[in-house]
């Protein structure tokens, strides 16, 4: 019986595996439907500079599932990558982020913020990725200098020449680049030097235990020193406590992101939160909020 259906049919004899396959198929159907119905939303988390002023935001994707409520990206991005749904979804994210930048450009307290967008490997590897980003910018009228793209180490190193070509094409238009989750991959310093990066983000796994794990502390310090020597901005991710913030500041960190400042929140709430944190020392001129 199994042989008649070919080798793939064998897995259906394992009920646990069958349940996993069924759940994935259902999630895939739901994802397609969600894209059609517009059930996705971007939430925004602040990036805060050394003075405590909000200098930017990261856009984080959320899915409002009809039965399951808000779903975090870790539970659907991998499947979206496998199925290719990440391509239309990624385009949608770029369009919404660019439209948000245009809306913020008209709000005095938001006008100077940069906006970081996460890019998946499959999306970045498309031959026309750079053209897609530029088209989104053109459609919206967003200022490309306010847009930052976050890429991971594995993505960048997978095809270094292609990566450098695409990054350089977009950098020529003023778009910034950030290396996300730094320290979790295999970057060598030689590679890092060749990439036209503006920023590296210390992965939150090192920030979490920075005060209790000596290895994490020395990794965080090394990344901060590396950023200084390569002239890259370093953003610490997942900062939750004053003590973590103080440790990082003491070692030269200039930018922070984490629940200590705000949780990712819908645009309206983020704007209101920003308005509630005006930056007093010249904040009015720089248009930046202060915490
Ligand atoms: P990431 O880009 O490294 O984003 C940071 C993650 O850390 C976010 O999780 C954020 O909500 C969470 N976070 C922020 N501050 C804290 C903190 O103080 N403590 C803790 N424990 N967590 C904190 P989220 O939103 O669940 O996103 C997870 C990942 O999904 C992102 O990691 C990113 O890789 C991916 N992702 C999110 N949005 C998109 C998107 O639009 N496109 C693509 N391709 N990937 C996305
Ligand atoms: Mg990110
Ligand atoms: Mg990250
Ligand atoms: Mg991550």
Short mmCIF file of N, CA and C and ligand atoms in Angstrom, two decimals, residues 42 45 58-62 72-74 76-77 81 86 89-90 92-93 117-121 123 150 152 180-181 201 203-204 208 237-241 244 257-264, ligand 1:
data_model
loop_
_atom_site.label_atom_id
_atom_site.label_comp_id
_atom_site.label_asym_id
_atom_site.label_seq_id
_atom_site.Cartn_x
_atom_site.Cartn_y
_atom_site.Cartn_z
N UNK A 42 2.32 45.74 11.16
CA UNK A 42 3.66 45.99 11.67
C UNK A 42 3.54 46.66 13.03
N UNK A 45 9.19 49.00 17.55
CA UNK A 45 9.94 49.08 18.80
C UNK A 45 11.02 50.15 18.66
N UNK A 58 12.30 49.71 14.97
CA UNK A 58 12.34 48.50 14.15
C UNK A 58 10.91 48.05 13.92
N UNK A 59 10.60 47.73 12.66
CA UNK A 59 9.27 47.22 12.31
C UNK A 59 9.27 45.71 12.52
N UNK A 60 8.31 45.22 13.29
CA UNK A 60 8.22 43.79 13.58
C UNK A 60 6.84 43.28 13.18
N UNK A 61 6.85 42.23 12.40
CA UNK A 61 5.62 41.72 11.79
C UNK A 61 4.77 40.96 12.80
N UNK A 62 3.46 41.19 12.74
CA UNK A 62 2.51 40.48 13.59
C UNK A 62 1.36 39.98 12.73
N UNK A 72 3.37 35.43 16.75
CA UNK A 72 4.72 35.99 16.61
C UNK A 72 5.38 35.44 15.35
N UNK A 73 6.27 36.24 14.75
CA UNK A 73 6.88 35.84 13.47
C UNK A 73 7.64 34.52 13.51
N UNK A 74 8.24 34.17 14.66
CA UNK A 74 9.00 32.92 14.73
C UNK A 74 8.12 31.73 14.36
N UNK A 76 5.69 31.71 12.06
CA UNK A 76 5.21 31.61 10.68
C UNK A 76 6.23 32.05 9.62
N UNK A 77 7.28 32.79 10.00
CA UNK A 77 8.26 33.22 8.99
C UNK A 77 8.97 32.02 8.34
N UNK A 81 8.90 31.30 4.43
CA UNK A 81 10.12 31.18 3.62
C UNK A 81 10.06 29.94 2.74
N UNK A 86 6.83 34.32 1.68
CA UNK A 86 7.61 35.43 2.21
C UNK A 86 7.83 36.51 1.14
N UNK A 89 4.74 38.68 1.12
CA UNK A 89 4.68 39.22 2.48
C UNK A 89 5.78 40.26 2.70
N UNK A 90 6.98 39.95 2.22
CA UNK A 90 8.10 40.88 2.35
C UNK A 90 7.87 42.18 1.60
N UNK A 92 4.92 43.44 1.03
CA UNK A 92 3.89 44.13 1.83
C UNK A 92 4.56 44.88 2.99
N UNK A 93 5.50 44.21 3.66
CA UNK A 93 6.21 44.84 4.79
C UNK A 93 6.94 46.11 4.32
N UNK A 117 13.82 47.50 8.79
CA UNK A 117 12.96 46.44 8.30
C UNK A 117 13.78 45.16 8.19
N UNK A 118 13.24 44.06 8.70
CA UNK A 118 13.92 42.76 8.59
C UNK A 118 13.71 42.15 7.21
N UNK A 119 14.77 41.61 6.66
CA UNK A 119 14.69 41.02 5.33
C UNK A 119 15.08 39.54 5.43
N UNK A 120 14.29 38.67 4.82
CA UNK A 120 14.60 37.24 4.88
C UNK A 120 15.52 36.85 3.72
N UNK A 121 16.17 35.70 3.88
CA UNK A 121 17.16 35.25 2.90
C UNK A 121 16.53 35.09 1.51
N UNK A 123 13.95 36.40 0.25
CA UNK A 123 13.59 37.70 -0.30
C UNK A 123 14.83 38.39 -0.88
N UNK A 150 17.68 45.18 7.83
CA UNK A 150 18.38 44.27 8.75
C UNK A 150 18.57 42.91 8.09
N UNK A 152 20.84 39.06 8.35
CA UNK A 152 21.58 38.22 9.29
C UNK A 152 22.92 37.78 8.68
N UNK A 180 21.95 41.91 11.83
CA UNK A 180 21.08 41.49 12.93
C UNK A 180 21.65 40.26 13.65
N UNK A 181 21.31 40.12 14.92
CA UNK A 181 21.64 38.92 15.70
C UNK A 181 23.14 38.64 15.70
N UNK A 201 24.05 44.60 15.41
CA UNK A 201 23.19 44.47 16.57
C UNK A 201 23.66 43.30 17.42
N UNK A 203 23.26 40.37 19.58
CA UNK A 203 22.10 39.51 19.77
C UNK A 203 21.63 39.52 21.22
N UNK A 204 20.32 39.43 21.38
CA UNK A 204 19.75 39.52 22.72
C UNK A 204 20.17 38.37 23.63
N UNK A 208 21.02 39.24 27.51
CA UNK A 208 20.18 38.68 28.58
C UNK A 208 21.00 38.41 29.84
N UNK A 237 20.41 44.60 21.53
CA UNK A 237 19.03 44.14 21.44
C UNK A 237 18.58 43.52 22.75
N UNK A 238 17.30 43.59 23.03
CA UNK A 238 16.73 42.87 24.17
C UNK A 238 17.16 43.40 25.52
N UNK A 239 17.35 44.72 25.61
CA UNK A 239 17.72 45.33 26.89
C UNK A 239 16.46 45.44 27.76
N UNK A 240 16.49 44.75 28.90
CA UNK A 240 15.28 44.71 29.74
C UNK A 240 15.46 45.42 31.07
N UNK A 241 16.70 45.57 31.54
CA UNK A 241 16.88 46.14 32.88
C UNK A 241 17.86 47.32 32.85
N UNK A 244 21.51 46.07 32.90
CA UNK A 244 22.06 45.70 31.58
C UNK A 244 22.44 46.96 30.81
N UNK A 257 17.82 48.78 22.33
CA UNK A 257 16.47 48.41 21.98
C UNK A 257 16.03 47.38 23.00
N UNK A 258 14.82 47.46 23.48
CA UNK A 258 14.38 46.43 24.42
C UNK A 258 13.17 46.86 25.24
N UNK A 259 12.66 45.88 25.99
CA UNK A 259 11.46 46.12 26.79
C UNK A 259 11.69 47.20 27.85
N UNK A 260 12.95 47.46 28.22
CA UNK A 260 13.23 48.54 29.16
C UNK A 260 12.65 49.86 28.64
N UNK A 261 12.63 50.03 27.34
CA UNK A 261 12.13 51.27 26.73
C UNK A 261 10.69 51.11 26.28
N UNK A 262 10.46 50.19 25.36
CA UNK A 262 9.07 49.88 25.00
C UNK A 262 8.97 48.50 24.38
N UNK A 263 7.76 47.95 24.43
CA UNK A 263 7.46 46.70 23.73
C UNK A 263 7.08 47.10 22.31
N UNK A 264 7.28 46.20 21.35
CA UNK A 264 6.78 46.52 20.01
C UNK A 264 5.28 46.82 20.08
P1 LIG B 1 14.82 40.29 15.41
O1 LIG B 1 14.86 41.06 14.15
O2 LIG B 1 16.11 39.95 16.06
O3 LIG B 1 13.85 41.11 16.36
C1 LIG B 1 14.03 41.23 17.74
C2 LIG B 1 13.06 40.35 18.50
O4 LIG B 1 13.28 40.53 19.90
C3 LIG B 1 11.60 40.71 18.29
O5 LIG B 1 10.86 39.51 18.36
C4 LIG B 1 11.27 41.58 19.49
O6 LIG B 1 9.91 41.62 19.81
C5 LIG B 1 12.08 40.89 20.54
N1 LIG B 1 12.44 41.77 21.66
C6 LIG B 1 12.64 43.10 21.64
N2 LIG B 1 13.02 43.58 22.86
C7 LIG B 1 13.07 42.51 23.67
C8 LIG B 1 13.39 42.35 25.08
O7 LIG B 1 13.73 43.29 25.80
N3 LIG B 1 13.34 41.07 25.56
C9 LIG B 1 12.99 40.00 24.79
N4 LIG B 1 12.95 38.79 25.34
N5 LIG B 1 12.68 40.12 23.46
C10 LIG B 1 12.72 41.36 22.93
P2 LIG B 1 9.69 39.18 17.34
O8 LIG B 1 8.92 40.43 17.06
O9 LIG B 1 8.97 38.00 17.85
O10 LIG B 1 10.47 38.81 16.01
C11 LIG B 1 11.28 37.67 15.95
C12 LIG B 1 12.07 37.62 14.66
O11 LIG B 1 11.22 37.48 13.54
C13 LIG B 1 12.87 38.89 14.40
O12 LIG B 1 14.05 38.89 15.16
C14 LIG B 1 13.10 38.76 12.91
O13 LIG B 1 14.18 37.90 12.65
C15 LIG B 1 11.82 38.10 12.43
N6 LIG B 1 10.93 39.12 11.85
C16 LIG B 1 10.12 40.01 12.47
N7 LIG B 1 9.47 40.79 11.57
C17 LIG B 1 9.90 40.40 10.36
C18 LIG B 1 9.62 40.84 9.01
O14 LIG B 1 8.86 41.78 8.74
N8 LIG B 1 10.26 40.15 8.00
C19 LIG B 1 11.13 39.12 8.25
N9 LIG B 1 11.69 38.51 7.20
N10 LIG B 1 11.41 38.71 9.48
C20 LIG B 1 10.82 39.33 10.53
#
